Amino acid sequence: MENEQFGPPAAEQIYTLNLGPQHPSTHGVLRILLDLDGEFIVKADPIIGYGHRGHEKMGENRLYRQFLPNTSRMDYLSGMLYNHGFVLAVEKLAGIDVPERARYIRVIASELNRISSHLLWFGTYLLDLGGFTPFLYAFDDREQILDILDRVSGSRLTYAYCRFGGVTRDVDAGFVDMTRAFLKRMEGRWADYENLVTKNIIFIKRTKDIGVIDRELARQYGVTGPNLRACGVRFDVRKAEPYEIYDRFDFEVPVCFNGDALDRYKVRFLEMLQSCRIIDQALDHLPQGPFQTEKIPLKIKPPKGEVYFPFESARGLTAYYLVSDGGTNPYRCHIRVPSFGNLNVINDVLPDTLIADAISILGSMDVIIPEIDR
Amino acid sequence: MKADEMEKALREEFPGALFAVDESGRNGVRYSVLIALSGMRKAAQILNAAGFFLETITALDFSDTFELVYHFNCYEPKSRIALRALCGKDQTPSSLVDTFRGAGWLEREVHDFFGISFSGNPDMRSLLLPEDADYHPLLKSFGKSGDSHKREDIYGK
Amino acid sequence: MDEKVRQRGPGEPAIQFALLDDMLNLARANSLWPMTFGLACCAIEMMAAGAARFDLDRIGAGVFRPSPRQSDVMIVAGTISRKMAPAVQMLWDQMPNPKWCIAMGNCAISGGPFEYEGQYAIVPGAHLIIPVDIVIPGCPPRPEALIQGLLALEDKITRGEDRNLLRRFRRVRKEGSQ
Ligand code: SF4
């Protein structure tokens, strides 16, 4: 990195910067050891585990039902999706039937949660880049979703709404109206966001061609979700291995091809529109009927065996790997988390970028640290 | 389908391997292959060449042995392949980090939780636990946990 | 006494001859600068409290500072893992006096859902490593709860340690309870 104008530096020196674990842009408790050559990063070594809470061990010594609330605390931004995945995994393992109405309600709740997760990412990412206004806008919209979910599940963030064999509470007409009103409101908002952010030249300059991940690198590290779709791979678990009733809806999987921070932004943005489409269709077809299967025992005892249940959380391919020994607790409860690969890849992305861009890249990856640490 | 091609290739490479096929993917995994621990690197190379990615590595702690489970997937519908290998309590499996760069962290995690160290991984610091941790929490002998079983109790012979 | 003054009710005179401490406490209480410091899920609710709908600025506590050296209240929002505990302690030590600590959420109070016999991963309660002034229960507490907690802290600060000369807010408090 020799500078022609000023000649070589007096002394070549690599120095180490400790970013985190308390740093406003690390979104949780991530620590990165950066070796710097001037403004450029030579080597990045993320140190994780500052949010390790022992979820997997808890999975082993709790009943299936007792572990359910834990799932939404792993990735607290998309807690409903994690909930949903876990009940599906256990239902598959134990062979529990779910009424149609409950399936639709779950999908609506999950997709609402996906939008709220992306909105929060949208706000905080722009906050990292120095724009405070979108943060307030995004949180305002997000509150609308939280109101809806709060109404049915009783919680704003960490839900335990999906239960084995159904959901805890039925939705009423008010829920449907609120959701429709939200969709209507967002129609106008997308255009606002587009004008305010997507076309903003400062934003584009800070994200275009920054932190490029190509397909091969993404595959090497097991990157999934919007980060993968931003490098041109049309892979979404909702399409590839349709779980629940996702095969009944008409939606697209948006992809972009450059793999830079701007594309990751675009993919998430388009994904929110698709989620709105799914919700709209699900509301149209919401059937009447029971919302719960009767007589699910308190202590579920699935037969011996195992299940690996993949689903698409807001951050990518997530999977529960449950091994049952026929008892009331899982013998092993492993969770494949998407942020793991998505963070791991910055080992190779950060070198040779400017430290100011590192913040932008990190923000654009949308990692949730307690999910990695579990 | 890549997964079917891989099945053939793996059958050729490992004649003694045990295959569990699940066409419908009921358990999320299409082909589950139990191979010898020493063959893992070779198998991973085959999958790598075909464009698979490594989803996760985990281990199961049985009273008689560990079992390592590697889940691979490619960007096609329903083509997940699980490679499994028994790993004795004092064996050191070899690392996949030169095949899949993302394997390094996954192996460090397994090392944290089970104390299995991988030979060939240049960086075996603890990942999730504190640096000075000398315990392996997911072992059945650690802390409060359910009974430990033999492998055959769950999976049969 | 002047009629106007009498209308203000007892205990709130128009002119106050306060000790300097009390004046300072009044100033401190109404411009709390929390530290931007999220550990887990509860941090999201802390952010929500600072954003559009709940707007912590209304009570003068919306200036989140990224550095411990500029802040005077630490909101421990989330689970303190064993690995994180030394860092939390160090951050607390770096904050200049006077400083206060709010334990937000069950995890910071007592370990919450992660405390059970034989757990290995977390420190069950912020009070084990730093002095805590206010606890806000909930998993996660709603933003309203955080606001109430901050108001309670303001109350506590304006009251000083043992004097009760100056109180801007007089909230209903049951006899004998905190
Ligand atoms: S109290 Fe609940 S919401 Fe808060 S950090 Fe702990 S688990 Fe998360």
XYZ file of C-alpha atoms and ligand atoms in Angstrom:
717
model
C 0.000 0.000 0.000
C 2.609 2.522 -0.977
C 1.427 6.002 -1.476
C 3.033 7.686 -4.456
C 2.443 11.170 -3.265
C 4.048 10.829 0.108
C 6.515 8.075 -0.558
C 6.854 5.008 1.590
C 5.933 5.325 5.234
C 8.736 5.876 7.694
C 8.266 2.530 9.292
C 6.153 -0.304 8.046
C 4.061 -1.368 10.912
C 1.145 -3.673 11.316
C -0.866 -2.950 14.355
C -3.742 -4.761 15.932
C -7.068 -3.178 16.646
C -9.487 -4.792 18.997
C -13.004 -4.143 17.740
C -15.504 -5.052 20.408
C -16.878 -6.916 22.283
C -18.678 -3.715 23.163
C -18.843 -1.754 19.973
C -21.916 0.015 18.678
C -21.692 -1.489 15.234
C -21.012 -5.085 16.105
C -24.676 -5.771 16.816
C -24.345 -7.707 19.949
C -21.200 -8.992 21.427
C -18.794 -9.732 18.659
C -15.108 -9.095 18.952
C -12.877 -8.873 15.936
C -9.127 -8.672 16.094
C -8.073 -6.626 13.112
C -4.499 -6.450 11.903
C -4.189 -3.100 10.214
C -1.773 -1.641 7.769
C -2.747 1.993 7.930
C -6.399 2.101 7.037
C -6.346 -1.285 5.380
C -7.176 -4.558 7.019
C -4.594 -7.277 6.652
C -6.203 -9.973 8.700
C -9.466 -10.308 10.534
C -10.021 -12.785 13.303
C -13.522 -12.785 14.763
C -13.707 -14.036 18.318
C -17.145 -15.225 19.243
C -18.758 -16.890 22.200
C -19.512 -13.812 24.243
C -23.163 -14.696 24.097
C -22.843 -18.403 24.706
C -25.769 -19.497 26.824
C -25.743 -23.239 26.439
C -28.928 -23.700 24.444
C -27.903 -27.107 23.155
C -27.249 -28.453 26.617
C -30.568 -27.070 27.775
C -32.227 -28.838 24.880
C -30.917 -32.103 26.205
C -32.156 -31.754 29.720
C -35.533 -30.216 29.151
C -38.781 -31.556 27.818
C -39.541 -30.727 24.232
C -42.209 -28.373 25.427
C -39.915 -26.691 27.891
C -37.314 -26.043 25.259
C -39.793 -24.276 22.994
C -39.413 -20.797 24.547
C -35.644 -21.098 24.217
C -35.898 -21.301 20.470
C -37.113 -17.758 20.078
C -34.255 -16.482 22.196
C -31.618 -17.835 19.912
C -32.282 -15.518 17.039
C -34.460 -13.014 18.783
C -35.173 -11.016 15.664
C -36.875 -13.888 13.944
C -38.110 -15.707 16.998
C -41.351 -16.748 15.384
C -39.502 -18.455 12.556
C -37.358 -20.404 14.978
C -40.433 -21.338 16.949
C -42.126 -22.463 13.821
C -39.171 -24.566 12.761
C -38.883 -26.246 16.116
C -42.529 -27.252 16.358
C -42.368 -28.577 12.806
C -39.308 -30.622 13.648
C -40.905 -32.128 16.725
C -44.176 -32.724 14.933
C -42.308 -34.615 12.291
C -40.388 -36.611 14.847
C -43.462 -37.471 16.881
C -45.953 -37.638 14.050
C -48.390 -34.981 15.211
C -51.061 -33.640 12.890
C -51.775 -29.962 12.525
C -55.106 -28.457 11.449
C -55.158 -26.399 8.280
C -56.094 -23.165 9.953
C -53.132 -23.366 12.279
C -50.798 -23.837 9.335
C -52.025 -20.681 7.680
C -51.818 -18.722 10.896
C -48.270 -19.911 11.425
C -47.250 -18.870 7.954
C -48.768 -15.424 8.380
C -47.093 -14.927 11.728
C -43.766 -16.185 10.396
C -43.768 -13.950 7.387
C -44.728 -10.943 9.479
C -41.791 -11.771 11.666
C -39.513 -12.019 8.651
C -40.522 -8.537 7.591
C -39.966 -7.160 11.068
C -36.532 -8.755 11.176
C -35.551 -7.284 7.825
C -36.928 -3.902 8.830
C -34.830 -3.880 11.946
C -31.796 -4.823 9.905
C -32.622 -2.078 7.463
C -32.780 0.502 10.234
C -29.661 -0.528 12.054
C -27.619 -1.006 8.915
C -28.300 2.535 7.850
C -27.564 3.654 11.362
C -24.155 2.039 11.019
C -23.645 3.916 7.796
C -24.534 7.149 9.547
C -28.148 7.697 8.541
C -30.382 8.132 11.533
C -33.691 8.891 9.841
C -34.378 5.494 8.240
C -33.850 3.929 11.650
C -36.811 5.837 13.030
C -38.944 5.090 9.995
C -38.149 1.393 10.088
C -38.838 1.111 13.779
C -42.116 2.871 13.325
C -43.198 0.306 10.740
C -41.844 -2.497 12.816
C -43.959 -1.434 15.757
C -47.037 -2.046 13.628
C -45.987 -5.647 13.140
C -45.187 -6.052 16.790
C -48.652 -4.769 17.635
C -50.196 -7.434 15.458
C -48.061 -10.223 16.860
C -48.448 -8.901 20.375
C -52.178 -9.109 19.951
C -52.179 -12.798 19.138
C -49.148 -14.093 20.971
C -48.863 -11.762 23.938
C -45.227 -11.008 23.343
C -43.384 -8.427 21.354
C -40.155 -10.177 20.656
C -39.647 -13.611 22.107
C -42.645 -15.633 21.132
C -43.782 -19.092 22.014
C -46.813 -18.837 19.806
C -46.511 -21.948 17.684
C -47.164 -25.029 19.757
C -47.041 -28.706 18.940
C -50.194 -29.387 17.010
C -51.244 -25.818 16.409
C -50.907 -22.369 17.877
C -51.713 -21.044 21.322
C -54.502 -18.703 20.442
C -56.845 -18.313 17.518
C -56.763 -15.174 15.431
C -59.836 -13.017 15.169
C -61.207 -10.560 12.668
C -59.236 -7.792 14.302
C -56.001 -9.582 13.492
C -56.950 -9.947 9.858
C -57.933 -6.296 9.635
C -54.743 -5.128 11.279
C -52.625 -7.246 8.990
C -54.431 -5.974 5.924
C -54.041 -2.423 7.158
C -50.346 -3.052 7.640
C -49.942 -4.392 4.113
C -51.756 -1.349 2.802
C -49.577 0.984 4.775
C -46.403 -0.683 3.576
C -47.353 -0.301 -0.067
C -46.731 3.388 0.310
C -43.704 2.902 2.489
C -41.685 0.862 0.040
C -41.676 3.800 -2.354
C -40.563 6.081 0.453
C -37.693 3.806 1.323
C -36.736 3.514 -2.290
C -36.544 7.262 -2.661
C -34.951 7.888 0.666
C -32.368 5.144 0.702
C -32.045 2.942 -2.341
C -31.472 5.859 -4.677
C -29.379 7.783 -2.216
C -26.004 8.441 -3.771
C -24.135 8.404 -0.463
C -25.649 5.069 0.362
C -24.748 3.649 -3.026
C -21.184 4.872 -2.769
C -20.770 3.225 0.592
C -22.157 -0.123 -0.478
C -21.497 -0.708 -4.147
C -18.634 -3.142 -4.800
C -17.966 -3.337 -1.093
C -17.452 -6.731 0.468
C -17.933 -8.829 -2.628
C -18.649 -12.502 -2.010
C -18.608 -14.738 -5.045
C -20.426 -18.016 -5.410
C -17.430 -20.167 -4.739
C -16.536 -18.356 -1.545
C -20.130 -18.545 -0.394
C -20.164 -22.277 -1.008
C -16.870 -22.815 0.785
C -18.198 -21.213 3.923
C -21.768 -22.433 3.723
C -23.241 -18.955 3.368
C -27.009 -19.092 3.002
C -30.015 -16.849 2.948
C -30.101 -13.360 1.446
C -26.312 -13.229 1.494
C -26.187 -16.219 -0.823
C -28.968 -14.983 -3.053
C -27.103 -11.724 -3.468
C -24.375 -13.631 -5.294
C -26.731 -15.127 -7.797
C -27.766 -18.471 -6.348
C -31.503 -18.951 -6.339
C -31.682 -21.090 -3.253
C -34.389 -20.729 -0.686
C -35.512 -23.574 1.533
C -39.093 -22.455 1.162
C -38.811 -23.371 -2.515
C -36.210 -26.115 -2.489
C -37.737 -28.226 0.265
C -41.137 -26.695 0.836
C -42.104 -27.180 4.445
C -45.392 -26.338 6.075
C -47.611 -25.072 3.228
C -45.185 -22.850 1.382
C -45.718 -24.799 -1.821
C -49.238 -23.424 -2.024
C -48.201 -19.820 -2.359
C -47.101 -17.958 -5.384
C -43.947 -16.036 -4.587
C -40.559 -15.453 -6.086
C -37.081 -15.807 -4.722
C -35.307 -12.565 -5.515
C -31.677 -12.761 -6.534
C -28.984 -10.261 -7.438
C -25.682 -11.047 -9.047
C -22.861 -8.868 -7.774
C -22.627 -10.199 -4.250
C -21.720 -6.837 -2.773
C -23.294 -5.009 0.144
C -25.698 -3.157 -2.122
C -27.034 -6.389 -3.539
C -27.504 -7.858 -0.127
C -29.525 -4.809 0.708
C -31.595 -5.162 -2.455
C -32.317 -8.837 -1.915
C -33.606 -8.217 1.582
C -35.679 -5.357 0.369
C -37.290 -7.430 -2.377
C -37.795 -10.272 0.041
C -39.975 -8.097 2.218
C -42.226 -7.448 -0.762
C -42.476 -11.169 -1.407
C -43.357 -11.822 2.217
C -46.159 -9.309 1.855
C -47.402 -11.290 -1.115
C -47.403 -14.513 0.862
C -49.272 -12.913 3.730
C -51.823 -11.500 1.350
C -52.500 -14.889 -0.208
C -52.615 -16.622 3.138
C -55.156 -14.138 4.439
C -57.293 -14.719 1.373
C -57.340 -18.456 1.909
C -57.403 -18.568 5.696
C -59.725 -21.522 6.353
C -62.127 -21.906 9.222
C -61.774 -24.737 11.688
C -59.842 -25.674 14.766
C -56.501 -24.031 15.470
C -55.112 -26.765 17.662
C -54.998 -30.503 17.757
C -56.646 -31.788 20.871
C -54.920 -34.010 23.366
C -51.271 -33.417 22.796
C -49.639 -34.938 25.873
C -47.611 -32.654 28.098
C -44.616 -34.922 27.867
C -44.182 -35.820 24.257
C -42.335 -39.070 23.738
C -41.293 -39.345 20.110
C -40.191 -42.765 18.900
C -36.496 -43.549 18.626
C -34.875 -41.921 15.672
C -33.739 -38.590 14.433
C -34.896 -35.701 12.351
C -33.006 -32.982 10.559
C -35.444 -30.245 9.841
C -34.331 -27.369 7.624
C -36.246 -24.133 7.267
C -35.590 -20.635 6.069
C -35.178 -18.126 8.846
C -34.668 -14.468 8.100
C -30.948 -15.084 7.840
C -30.826 -18.286 5.866
C -30.921 -22.025 6.115
C -31.549 -23.020 9.692
C -32.035 -26.562 10.838
C -32.872 -28.464 13.959
C -31.176 -31.788 14.362
C -33.002 -33.754 17.010
C -32.128 -37.259 18.099
C -34.696 -39.026 20.204
C -34.007 -42.002 22.427
C -37.684 -42.564 23.000
C -37.682 -40.521 26.190
C -39.194 -37.198 27.090
C -36.076 -35.167 26.347
C -34.100 -35.136 23.131
C -30.906 -37.153 23.286
C -29.172 -34.539 21.216
C -30.441 -31.187 20.093
C -28.242 -29.432 17.597
C -29.117 -26.283 15.749
C -27.592 -25.338 12.437
C -27.563 -21.560 12.420
C -27.150 -19.493 9.264
C -25.195 -16.663 10.867
C -22.401 -19.099 11.607
C -21.376 -19.365 7.977
C -22.362 -15.804 7.240
C -19.962 -14.495 9.845
C -17.245 -17.023 9.150
C -16.949 -15.771 5.593
C -15.690 -12.364 6.702
C -12.390 -14.060 7.469
C -11.871 -13.946 3.735
C -13.874 -10.862 2.837
C -12.404 -8.304 5.184
C -8.720 -8.479 4.219
C -7.702 -5.676 1.866
C -10.691 -3.521 2.641
C -10.753 -0.211 4.429
C -11.691 -0.263 8.058
C -14.621 2.065 7.401
C -15.911 -0.445 4.874
C -15.540 -3.231 7.385
C -18.394 -1.697 9.346
C -20.489 -1.552 6.222
C -19.711 -5.151 5.331
C -20.399 -6.422 8.794
C -23.704 -4.603 8.848
C -24.698 -5.897 5.458
C -24.183 -9.512 6.515
C -26.939 -9.222 9.095
C -25.480 -11.565 11.658
C -27.063 -12.143 15.038
C -24.395 -13.057 17.501
C -26.385 -14.916 20.178
C -27.620 -17.152 17.406
C -24.076 -18.151 16.509
C -23.061 -18.554 20.098
C -26.237 -20.368 21.105
C -29.821 -34.921 -9.663
C -26.459 -34.381 -8.132
C -27.417 -36.268 -4.991
C -28.040 -39.467 -6.964
C -24.747 -39.142 -8.798
C -23.040 -38.674 -5.486
C -24.689 -41.754 -4.126
C -23.215 -43.775 -6.970
C -19.799 -42.240 -6.567
C -19.804 -42.878 -2.846
C -20.966 -46.456 -3.305
C -18.085 -47.065 -5.644
C -15.553 -45.408 -3.408
C -16.732 -47.001 -0.180
C -18.035 -50.484 -0.875
C -18.401 -51.237 2.806
C -20.437 -48.174 3.667
C -23.933 -48.416 5.057
C -26.481 -46.423 3.081
C -29.817 -45.263 4.367
C -31.936 -43.903 1.556
C -34.933 -41.715 2.117
C -36.328 -40.673 -1.242
C -39.059 -38.509 0.205
C -36.635 -36.798 2.514
C -38.956 -37.371 5.429
C -36.186 -36.774 7.903
C -34.680 -33.963 5.897
C -31.802 -36.106 4.680
C -31.898 -37.969 1.401
C -28.862 -40.197 1.754
C -27.326 -41.024 5.047
C -23.989 -42.757 4.679
C -22.075 -44.424 7.461
C -18.434 -44.686 6.497
C -15.178 -45.335 8.257
C -13.624 -42.343 9.924
C -10.536 -42.518 7.745
C -12.624 -42.204 4.599
C -14.193 -38.914 5.590
C -11.659 -36.704 3.884
C -11.962 -38.593 0.629
C -15.748 -38.445 0.742
C -15.693 -34.759 1.456
C -13.421 -34.172 -1.501
C -15.836 -35.994 -3.773
C -18.712 -33.874 -2.528
C -16.675 -30.716 -2.796
C -15.825 -31.431 -6.407
C -19.509 -31.862 -7.172
C -20.402 -28.472 -5.737
C -21.821 -29.386 -2.385
C -21.460 -27.168 0.640
C -20.991 -28.133 4.249
C -24.008 -27.277 6.313
C -22.965 -28.365 9.737
C -20.789 -30.727 11.701
C -21.897 -32.175 14.948
C -21.207 -35.106 17.157
C -23.288 -37.460 19.236
C -21.981 -38.746 22.517
C -22.827 -42.367 23.190
C -21.526 -44.342 26.085
C -19.402 -46.531 23.837
C -18.343 -44.141 21.109
C -18.708 -40.735 19.527
C -20.429 -40.376 16.223
C -19.574 -37.516 13.908
C -22.322 -36.299 11.606
C -21.579 -34.063 8.641
C -24.475 -32.608 6.701
C -23.847 -31.620 3.115
C -26.227 -29.963 0.733
C -26.193 -28.445 -2.712
C -28.383 -25.795 -4.250
C -30.894 -28.288 -5.566
C -34.134 -29.476 -4.056
C -33.937 -32.314 -1.576
C -30.355 -33.343 -2.013
C -29.023 -33.342 1.493
C -26.415 -35.993 2.217
C -25.316 -36.877 5.703
C -21.947 -38.510 6.173
C -21.593 -40.250 9.485
C -18.630 -41.910 11.061
C -18.022 -43.571 14.365
C -15.181 -42.016 16.260
C -13.762 -43.813 19.255
C -13.380 -41.833 22.443
C -9.663 -41.372 21.955
C -9.501 -41.122 18.181
C -8.548 -37.940 16.347
C -10.424 -37.464 13.097
C -8.692 -35.519 10.392
C -9.833 -32.039 9.576
C -11.700 -30.968 6.458
C -10.459 -27.433 6.608
C -8.432 -27.700 3.418
C -11.491 -28.947 1.539
C -14.148 -26.691 3.007
C -12.837 -23.492 4.465
C -15.884 -23.131 6.666
C -15.117 -26.429 8.379
C -12.534 -24.831 10.640
C -14.998 -23.112 12.894
C -17.398 -26.028 12.901
C -14.627 -28.314 14.057
C -13.626 -25.864 16.728
C -17.194 -25.915 17.945
C -17.240 -29.699 18.107
C -13.951 -29.555 19.956
C -15.448 -27.136 22.463
C -18.506 -29.186 23.113
C -17.110 -32.717 23.001
C -13.368 -32.472 23.318
C -12.746 -34.168 19.999
C -9.694 -32.596 18.417
C -9.177 -32.647 14.699
C -5.740 -33.307 13.293
C -4.727 -30.909 10.574
C -6.805 -27.994 11.773
C -4.266 -25.223 12.349
C -6.393 -23.367 14.834
C -7.863 -25.372 17.656
C -8.498 -22.542 20.090
C -11.831 -22.701 21.800
C -14.541 -20.967 19.841
C -17.574 -20.523 22.044
C -16.306 -21.271 25.509
C -13.920 -19.001 27.398
C -10.277 -19.434 26.440
C -9.404 -21.131 29.701
C -12.349 -23.516 29.753
C -11.332 -27.067 30.565
C -14.764 -28.657 30.310
C -16.766 -30.039 27.423
C -20.377 -29.291 28.201
C -22.193 -31.540 25.764
C -20.631 -34.703 27.059
C -23.217 -36.798 28.811
C -20.933 -36.996 31.803
C -20.976 -33.227 32.246
C -23.474 -31.527 34.503
C -27.101 -32.473 34.517
C -28.148 -34.542 31.571
C -30.217 -37.523 30.629
C -28.977 -41.073 30.537
C -26.172 -42.025 28.278
C -26.985 -44.787 25.835
C -25.067 -47.134 23.654
C -25.344 -46.334 19.991
C -27.276 -49.475 19.199
C -29.967 -48.537 21.692
C -31.061 -45.753 19.397
C -29.988 -46.758 15.923
C -30.072 -50.506 16.197
C -27.194 -52.724 15.208
C -47.248 33.314 52.065
C -47.997 34.356 48.557
C -51.200 32.858 47.209
C -49.490 31.542 44.123
C -46.916 29.722 46.109
C -49.522 28.150 48.290
C -51.319 26.761 45.246
C -48.333 24.679 44.355
C -49.033 22.484 47.288
C -46.847 21.485 50.166
C -43.333 20.265 49.556
C -42.806 22.131 46.318
C -41.871 25.695 47.142
C -41.287 28.170 44.351
C -37.806 29.019 45.427
C -35.598 26.293 46.683
C -32.509 26.799 48.743
C -30.920 23.512 47.928
C -27.560 22.176 48.606
C -25.360 22.076 45.571
C -25.535 18.326 45.605
C -29.237 18.360 45.175
C -29.045 20.730 42.271
C -26.452 18.544 40.645
C -28.534 15.477 41.234
C -31.480 17.153 39.607
C -29.355 17.915 36.583
C -27.941 14.420 36.472
C -31.278 12.761 36.804
C -32.706 14.582 33.846
C -29.885 14.032 31.439
C -28.970 10.403 31.845
C -26.630 9.172 29.156
C -26.972 5.417 28.819
C -24.280 3.365 27.222
C -25.009 1.617 23.931
C -24.429 -1.837 25.136
C -26.580 -4.756 24.154
C -25.881 -8.301 25.177
C -28.850 -10.211 23.818
C -32.554 -10.052 23.098
C -33.315 -7.356 25.644
C -31.090 -4.961 23.749
C -33.579 -4.924 20.913
C -36.265 -3.708 23.250
C -33.839 -1.112 24.513
C -33.388 0.058 20.941
C -37.127 0.056 20.424
C -37.479 2.216 23.515
C -35.114 4.710 21.978
C -36.820 4.737 18.600
C -39.869 6.363 17.138
C -42.776 5.240 19.233
C -41.374 5.284 22.733
C -38.773 7.993 22.367
C -36.549 7.965 25.419
C -35.570 11.560 24.690
C -38.768 12.640 26.346
C -37.309 11.830 29.710
C -33.847 13.014 28.855
C -32.287 9.599 28.579
C -32.084 9.208 24.835
C -28.473 10.126 24.254
C -26.974 6.675 23.877
C -23.216 6.926 24.060
C -21.001 4.373 22.386
C -18.189 4.861 24.861
C -18.300 4.012 28.553
C -16.270 7.111 29.337
C -19.064 9.387 28.252
C -21.973 7.627 29.825
C -23.355 7.554 33.307
C -25.865 4.759 33.278
C -25.193 1.228 32.172
C -28.229 -0.711 31.059
C -27.269 -4.356 31.256
C -29.646 -5.622 28.611
C -29.244 -9.317 28.201
C -27.484 -12.422 29.356
C -24.019 -12.052 30.797
C -22.088 -15.089 29.703
C -19.062 -16.253 31.592
C -16.884 -15.167 28.716
C -18.422 -11.702 28.671
C -18.380 -11.083 32.421
C -14.829 -9.665 32.613
C -15.620 -7.290 29.775
C -18.769 -6.062 31.502
C -16.798 -5.483 34.634
C -14.155 -3.568 32.760
C -16.754 -1.393 31.053
C -18.244 -0.595 34.416
C -14.855 0.349 35.775
C -14.259 2.618 32.816
C -17.360 4.673 33.466
C -16.730 7.866 35.403
C -18.503 8.508 38.658
C -21.308 9.116 39.471
C -22.742 6.119 37.679
C -25.738 3.886 37.918
C -26.653 0.503 36.653
C -29.969 -0.874 35.482
C -30.384 -4.624 35.168
C -32.850 -5.049 32.360
C -34.515 -8.384 31.907
C -34.576 -11.590 33.844
C -31.189 -12.661 32.580
C -29.488 -9.643 34.048
C -31.447 -9.985 37.266
C -31.013 -13.648 38.025
C -30.021 -15.584 34.957
C -33.600 -15.847 33.769
C -34.396 -18.839 31.629
C -30.776 -19.956 31.508
C -30.242 -20.487 35.195
C -30.736 -24.059 36.274
C -28.879 -26.464 38.424
C -25.599 -27.290 36.793
C -25.567 -24.647 34.102
C -22.125 -23.696 32.944
C -22.491 -20.806 30.572
C -23.750 -17.668 32.241
C -23.334 -15.435 35.256
C -26.711 -15.546 36.969
C -27.294 -11.918 37.690
C -25.512 -8.651 37.049
C -25.411 -7.915 40.773
C -22.780 -10.612 41.150
C -20.239 -8.524 39.290
C -21.408 -4.915 39.485
C -23.680 -2.946 41.825
C -27.196 -2.698 40.458
C -29.559 0.181 41.229
C -32.732 -0.719 39.416
C -34.035 -4.042 38.185
C -36.623 -4.322 35.437
C -38.232 -7.751 35.241
C -39.491 -9.236 32.015
C -38.237 -11.442 29.268
C -37.803 -9.051 27.569
C -39.304 -6.130 29.481
C -41.469 -3.973 27.280
C -40.136 -0.536 26.391
C -42.710 0.959 28.732
C -41.112 -1.010 31.525
C -37.703 0.339 30.631
C -39.094 3.851 30.694
C -40.582 3.232 34.090
C -37.276 1.865 35.253
C -35.472 4.971 34.063
C -38.019 7.190 35.781
C -37.516 5.215 38.960
C -33.787 5.738 38.598
C -34.307 9.454 38.124
C -36.358 9.422 41.259
C -33.660 7.625 43.096
C -31.033 10.064 41.934
C -32.993 13.186 42.773
C -33.721 11.844 46.197
C -30.043 11.611 46.835
C -28.805 9.062 49.284
C -30.817 9.891 52.335
C -32.118 13.430 51.875
C -35.436 14.162 50.407
C -35.256 17.866 49.835
C -35.941 18.070 46.184
C -38.288 15.912 44.229
C -39.560 16.897 40.923
C -41.694 13.873 40.396
C -43.852 12.666 43.169
C -45.192 9.310 42.225
C -47.508 7.241 44.318
C -45.456 4.881 46.362
C -46.767 2.501 48.917
C -45.572 3.026 52.438
C -42.431 1.162 53.209
C -41.717 -0.063 49.701
C -38.914 1.159 47.512
S -34.296 -11.772 29.840
Fe -35.194 -12.918 28.138
S -35.271 -11.458 26.470
Fe -33.829 -10.656 27.973
S -31.833 -11.361 27.346
Fe -32.648 -12.859 28.792
S -33.644 -14.378 27.500
Fe -33.350 -12.562 26.239
